[in-house]
Coordinates of C-alpha atoms in Angstrom, one line a residue:
X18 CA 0.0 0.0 0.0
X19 CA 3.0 2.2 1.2
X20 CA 4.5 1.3 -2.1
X21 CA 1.5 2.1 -4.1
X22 CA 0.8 5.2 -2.9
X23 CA 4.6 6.7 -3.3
X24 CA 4.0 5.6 -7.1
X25 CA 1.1 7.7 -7.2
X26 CA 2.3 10.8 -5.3
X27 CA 5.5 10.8 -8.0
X28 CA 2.6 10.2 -11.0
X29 CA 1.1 13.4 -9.7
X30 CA 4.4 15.4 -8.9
X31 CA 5.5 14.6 -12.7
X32 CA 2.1 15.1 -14.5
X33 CA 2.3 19.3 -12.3
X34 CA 5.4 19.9 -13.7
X35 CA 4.4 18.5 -17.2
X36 CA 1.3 20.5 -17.3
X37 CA 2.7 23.9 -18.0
X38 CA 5.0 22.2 -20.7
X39 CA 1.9 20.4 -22.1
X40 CA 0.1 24.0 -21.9
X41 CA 2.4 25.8 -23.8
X42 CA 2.1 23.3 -26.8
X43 CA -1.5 24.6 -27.2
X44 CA 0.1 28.0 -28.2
X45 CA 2.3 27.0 -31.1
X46 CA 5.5 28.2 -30.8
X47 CA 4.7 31.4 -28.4
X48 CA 6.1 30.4 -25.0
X49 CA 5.5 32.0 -21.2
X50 CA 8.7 34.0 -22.3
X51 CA 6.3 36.0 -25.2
X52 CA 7.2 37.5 -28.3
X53 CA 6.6 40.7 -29.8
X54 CA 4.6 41.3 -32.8
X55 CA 5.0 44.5 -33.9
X56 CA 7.0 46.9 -32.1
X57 CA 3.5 47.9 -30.0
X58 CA 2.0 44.3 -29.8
X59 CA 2.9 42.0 -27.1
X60 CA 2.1 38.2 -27.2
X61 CA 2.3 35.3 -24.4
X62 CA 1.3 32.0 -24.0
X63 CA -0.7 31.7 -20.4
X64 CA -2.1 28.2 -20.0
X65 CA -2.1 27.1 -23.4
X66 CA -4.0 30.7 -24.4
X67 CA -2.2 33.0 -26.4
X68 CA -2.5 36.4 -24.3
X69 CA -1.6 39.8 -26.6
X70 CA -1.4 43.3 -25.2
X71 CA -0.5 46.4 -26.9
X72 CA 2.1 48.9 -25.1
X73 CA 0.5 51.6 -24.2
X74 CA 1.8 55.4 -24.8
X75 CA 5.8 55.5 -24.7
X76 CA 6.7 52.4 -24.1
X77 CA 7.5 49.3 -26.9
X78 CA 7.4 45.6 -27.4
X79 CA 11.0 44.6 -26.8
X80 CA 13.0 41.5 -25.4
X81 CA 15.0 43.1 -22.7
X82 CA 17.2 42.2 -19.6
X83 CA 14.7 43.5 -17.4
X84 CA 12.5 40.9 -18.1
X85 CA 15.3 38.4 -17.6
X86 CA 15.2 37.7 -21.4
X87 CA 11.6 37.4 -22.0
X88 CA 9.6 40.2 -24.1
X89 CA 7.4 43.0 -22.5
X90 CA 6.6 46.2 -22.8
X91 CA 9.1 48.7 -21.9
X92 CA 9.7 52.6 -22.1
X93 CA 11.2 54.0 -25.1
X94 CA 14.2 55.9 -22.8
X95 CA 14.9 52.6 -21.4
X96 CA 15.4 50.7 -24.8
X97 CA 17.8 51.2 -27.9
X98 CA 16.2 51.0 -31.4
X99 CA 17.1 47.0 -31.6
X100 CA 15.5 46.5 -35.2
X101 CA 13.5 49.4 -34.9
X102 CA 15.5 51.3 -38.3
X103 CA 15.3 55.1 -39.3
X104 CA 12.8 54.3 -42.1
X105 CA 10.4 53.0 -39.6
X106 CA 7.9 50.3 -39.6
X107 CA 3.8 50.0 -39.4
X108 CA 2.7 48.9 -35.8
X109 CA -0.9 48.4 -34.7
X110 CA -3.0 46.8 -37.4
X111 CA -0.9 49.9 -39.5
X112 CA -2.3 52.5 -37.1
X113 CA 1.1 53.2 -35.7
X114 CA 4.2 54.3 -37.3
X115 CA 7.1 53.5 -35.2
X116 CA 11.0 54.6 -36.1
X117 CA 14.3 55.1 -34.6
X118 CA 15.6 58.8 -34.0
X119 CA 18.7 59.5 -32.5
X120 CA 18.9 55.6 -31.2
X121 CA 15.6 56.1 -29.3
X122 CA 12.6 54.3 -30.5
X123 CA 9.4 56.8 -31.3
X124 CA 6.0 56.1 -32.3
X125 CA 2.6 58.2 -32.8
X126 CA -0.8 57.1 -33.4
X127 CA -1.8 58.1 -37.1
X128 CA -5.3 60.3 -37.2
X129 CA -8.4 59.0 -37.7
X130 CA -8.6 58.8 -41.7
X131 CA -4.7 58.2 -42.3
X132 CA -2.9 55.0 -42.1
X133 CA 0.5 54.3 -41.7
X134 CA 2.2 53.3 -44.9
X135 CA 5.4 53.7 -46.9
X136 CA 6.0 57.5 -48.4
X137 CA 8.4 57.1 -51.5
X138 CA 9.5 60.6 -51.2
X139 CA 10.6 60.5 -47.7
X140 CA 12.2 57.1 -47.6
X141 CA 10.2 56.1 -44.7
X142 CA 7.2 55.1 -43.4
X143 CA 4.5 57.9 -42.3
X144 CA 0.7 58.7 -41.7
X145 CA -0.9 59.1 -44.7
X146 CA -4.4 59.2 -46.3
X147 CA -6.2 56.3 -46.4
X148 CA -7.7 57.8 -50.0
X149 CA -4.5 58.2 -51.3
X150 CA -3.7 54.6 -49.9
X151 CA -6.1 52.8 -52.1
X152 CA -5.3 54.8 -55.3
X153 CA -1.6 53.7 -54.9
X154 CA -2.3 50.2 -54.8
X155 CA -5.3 49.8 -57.3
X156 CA -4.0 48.9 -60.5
X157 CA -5.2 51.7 -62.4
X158 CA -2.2 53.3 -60.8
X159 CA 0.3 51.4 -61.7
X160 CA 1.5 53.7 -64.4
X161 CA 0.7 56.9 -62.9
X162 CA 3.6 59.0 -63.6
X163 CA 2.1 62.6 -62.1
X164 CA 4.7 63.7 -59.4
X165 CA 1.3 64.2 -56.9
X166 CA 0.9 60.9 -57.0
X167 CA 4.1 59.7 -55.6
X168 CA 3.0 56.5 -52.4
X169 CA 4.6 53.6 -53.7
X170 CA 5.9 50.2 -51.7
X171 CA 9.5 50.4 -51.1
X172 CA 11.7 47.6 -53.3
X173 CA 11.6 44.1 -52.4
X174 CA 15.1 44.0 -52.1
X175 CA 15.5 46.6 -49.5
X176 CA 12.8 44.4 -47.4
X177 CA 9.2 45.5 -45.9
X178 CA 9.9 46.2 -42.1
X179 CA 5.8 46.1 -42.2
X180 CA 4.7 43.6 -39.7
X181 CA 0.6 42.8 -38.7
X182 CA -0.4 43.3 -35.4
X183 CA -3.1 42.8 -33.4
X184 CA -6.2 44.5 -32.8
X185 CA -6.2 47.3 -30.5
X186 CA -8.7 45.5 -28.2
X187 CA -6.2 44.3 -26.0
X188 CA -5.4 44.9 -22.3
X189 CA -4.0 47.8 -21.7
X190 CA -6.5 50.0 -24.5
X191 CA -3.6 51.7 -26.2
X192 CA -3.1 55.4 -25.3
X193 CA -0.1 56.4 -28.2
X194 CA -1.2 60.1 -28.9
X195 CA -3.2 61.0 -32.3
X196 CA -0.8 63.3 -34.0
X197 CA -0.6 64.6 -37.6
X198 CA -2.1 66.4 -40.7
X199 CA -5.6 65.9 -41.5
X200 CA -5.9 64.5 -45.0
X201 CA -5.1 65.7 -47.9
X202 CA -5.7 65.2 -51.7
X203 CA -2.6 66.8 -52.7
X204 CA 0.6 66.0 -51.2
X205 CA 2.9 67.9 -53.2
X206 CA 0.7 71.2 -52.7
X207 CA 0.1 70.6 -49.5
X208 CA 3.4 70.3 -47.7
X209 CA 2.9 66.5 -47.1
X210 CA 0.1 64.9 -45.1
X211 CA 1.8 62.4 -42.9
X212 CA 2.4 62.8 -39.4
X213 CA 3.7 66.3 -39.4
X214 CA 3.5 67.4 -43.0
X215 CA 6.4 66.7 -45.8
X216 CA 8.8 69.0 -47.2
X217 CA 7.4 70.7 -50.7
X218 CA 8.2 69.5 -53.7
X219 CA 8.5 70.5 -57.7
X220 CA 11.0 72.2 -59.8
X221 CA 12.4 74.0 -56.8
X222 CA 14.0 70.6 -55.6
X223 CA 17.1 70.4 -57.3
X224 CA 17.9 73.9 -56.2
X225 CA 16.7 72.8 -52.2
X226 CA 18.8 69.7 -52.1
X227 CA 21.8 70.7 -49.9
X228 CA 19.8 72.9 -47.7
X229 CA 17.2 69.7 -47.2
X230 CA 19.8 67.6 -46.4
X231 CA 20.5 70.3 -43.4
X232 CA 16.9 71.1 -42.4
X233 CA 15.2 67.6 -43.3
X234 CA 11.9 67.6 -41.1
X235 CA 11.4 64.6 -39.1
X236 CA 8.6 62.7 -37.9
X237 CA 7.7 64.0 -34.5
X238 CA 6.3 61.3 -31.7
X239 CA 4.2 62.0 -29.0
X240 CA 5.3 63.7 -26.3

């Protein structure tokens, strides 16, 4: 009897410790340690459910020592860009735009009727019209060759940095700060209509290009 029930105490010992092991399986290949998404989209496995949360205003999705090597959500003066580049990235469900400045990782929440997407001119990803979105991509538009008309996807070769997130129904509710232009139909004539505008375009650039190089407007994140 003694016997039998020291078989069945080390039965039950092994099946508790197997359990979270067994759990994790049910989550693919997301562990307890979590990955990130997107640069604002968290994701853990907690009992064999996949958990996701989106960092809330100024703080990213990271793998840091401070979580002994796992991912979390972390402050952006607390992190280096890690893969975060200059040119930026689309966070969010593309509602974010999130970029490295000065080897700090920013991000802003695009306005309601923009979307974040790459802006040829600039070299990097922005908040732009949703309007002007679906014109760029239609193919109708394939051709066009009018300088106002200038959104286009940035080469395969140099690589998409977009990545999908998830929703923002997640716990926390994300608070990133709206920023930016309302839209535009014109980006040339209107200085841009990204997060904070674009520098103008035309004949004039040639003639702008060293002082552009000096005075390049930047992105600005929420404060």
């Amino acid at each position: 009897m003694i016997r039998l029930f020291a078989s069945a105490l080390s039965l039950a010992t092994l099946l508790a410790f197997a359990a979270p092991a067994l759990a994790d399986d049910d989550c693919g290949n997301v562990d307890r340690q979590g990955t990130c998404v997107d640069s604002k989209t968290l994701v853990w496995c907690n009992h064999g459910e996949l958990e996701t949360q989106v960092c809330p205003q100024g703080e990213v999705c990271a793998v840091h020592d401070a979580f002994n090597g796992a991912a979390g959500c972390i402050g952006t003066e607390q992190t280096d860009c890690g893969h975060v580049t200059e040119a930026g990235e689309c966070a969010g469900e593309d509602r974010v735009v999130v970029w490295c400045d000065a080897n700090l990782v920013r991000a802003r929440r695009c306005d309601e009727g923009t979307i974040c997407h790459w802006v040829d001119d600039e070299a990097w990803f922005d908040c732009v019209p949703t309007s002007l979105v679906a014109e760029s991509s239609s193919p109708a538009d394939d051709n066009l060759t009018d300088d106002n008309e200038t959104l286009q996807e940035p080469d395969a070769e140099a690589g998409d940095p977009h990545k999908p997130g998830a929703e923002f129904t997640g716990s926390p509710v994300p608070a990133v700060e709206k920023g930016g232009a309302e839209p535009k139909a014109d980006l040339a004539s209107s200085g841009g209509a990204g997060c904070a505008g674009g520098p103008a375009g035309g004949g004039l650039f040639g003639l702008l290009t060293s002082a552009a190089l000096l005075l390049r407007r930047r992105r600005q994140a929420a404060p």
